[in-house]
């Protein structure tokens, strides 16, 4: 019998710190220095064969960074 686990990970941080870059690198093995700002929410799915009986579905939620009003 094979078990499936779903884990949801919320990736949060300030605007422009590289949240999307880290997620894209981990899930798709792609890196670019030219990403557009995330508007709203985006997510990616990574499926991991944890062991012979367990599959882990990892949902990585990319939350848009927000510009701090005190920085303006």
C-alpha positions as CSV (number, residue, x, y, z in Angstrom):
1,X,0.0,0.0,0.0
2,X,1.3,3.5,-0.9
3,X,0.7,6.5,1.3
4,X,0.3,10.0,0.0
5,X,1.0,13.1,2.1
6,X,0.1,16.7,1.1
7,X,2.2,19.4,2.7
8,X,1.5,23.1,2.1
9,X,4.3,25.6,2.6
10,X,3.7,29.3,2.6
11,X,6.7,31.3,1.3
12,X,6.6,34.8,2.6
13,X,9.0,37.7,2.6
14,X,9.5,41.3,1.5
15,X,9.2,42.5,-2.1
16,X,12.2,41.4,-4.3
17,X,14.0,39.1,-1.9
18,X,13.8,36.0,-4.2
19,X,10.8,34.0,-3.1
20,X,9.8,33.1,-6.6
21,X,13.4,32.4,-7.7
22,X,13.9,29.9,-4.9
23,X,10.6,28.1,-5.7
24,X,11.3,28.0,-9.4
25,X,14.8,26.7,-8.8
26,X,13.6,23.9,-6.4
27,X,10.6,22.8,-8.4
28,X,11.8,23.2,-12.0
29,X,15.6,23.4,-11.7
30,X,15.5,26.8,-13.5
31,X,17.1,30.0,-12.4
32,X,16.6,33.5,-13.9
33,X,17.5,36.9,-12.5
34,X,14.6,38.4,-14.4
35,X,11.3,37.6,-12.7
36,X,8.3,39.9,-12.6
37,X,6.8,40.7,-9.3
38,X,4.2,38.2,-8.1
39,X,0.7,39.7,-8.1
40,X,-1.5,38.0,-5.5
41,X,-0.7,34.3,-5.0
42,X,1.0,31.7,-7.1
43,X,1.9,28.1,-6.3
44,X,4.0,25.2,-7.5
45,X,3.8,21.5,-6.9
46,X,6.7,19.2,-6.2
47,X,6.2,15.5,-5.9
48,X,8.7,13.6,-3.8
49,X,9.1,9.9,-3.5
50,X,9.9,9.9,0.2
51,X,10.5,6.2,0.5
52,X,9.1,3.0,-1.0
53,X,5.7,3.4,0.5
54,X,5.3,7.2,0.7
55,X,4.8,10.0,-1.8
56,X,4.9,13.6,-0.6
57,X,3.1,16.3,-2.6
58,X,4.6,19.6,-1.6
59,X,2.6,22.7,-2.4
60,X,4.8,25.8,-2.3
61,X,2.6,28.9,-2.1
62,X,4.3,32.1,-3.3
63,X,2.7,35.1,-1.7
64,X,3.3,38.5,-3.2
65,X,5.7,40.7,-1.3
66,X,4.4,44.0,-0.2
67,X,6.2,47.2,-0.3
68,X,6.5,48.7,3.2
69,X,4.7,52.1,3.4
70,X,7.5,53.5,5.6
71,X,10.0,52.9,2.7
72,X,8.3,55.4,0.4
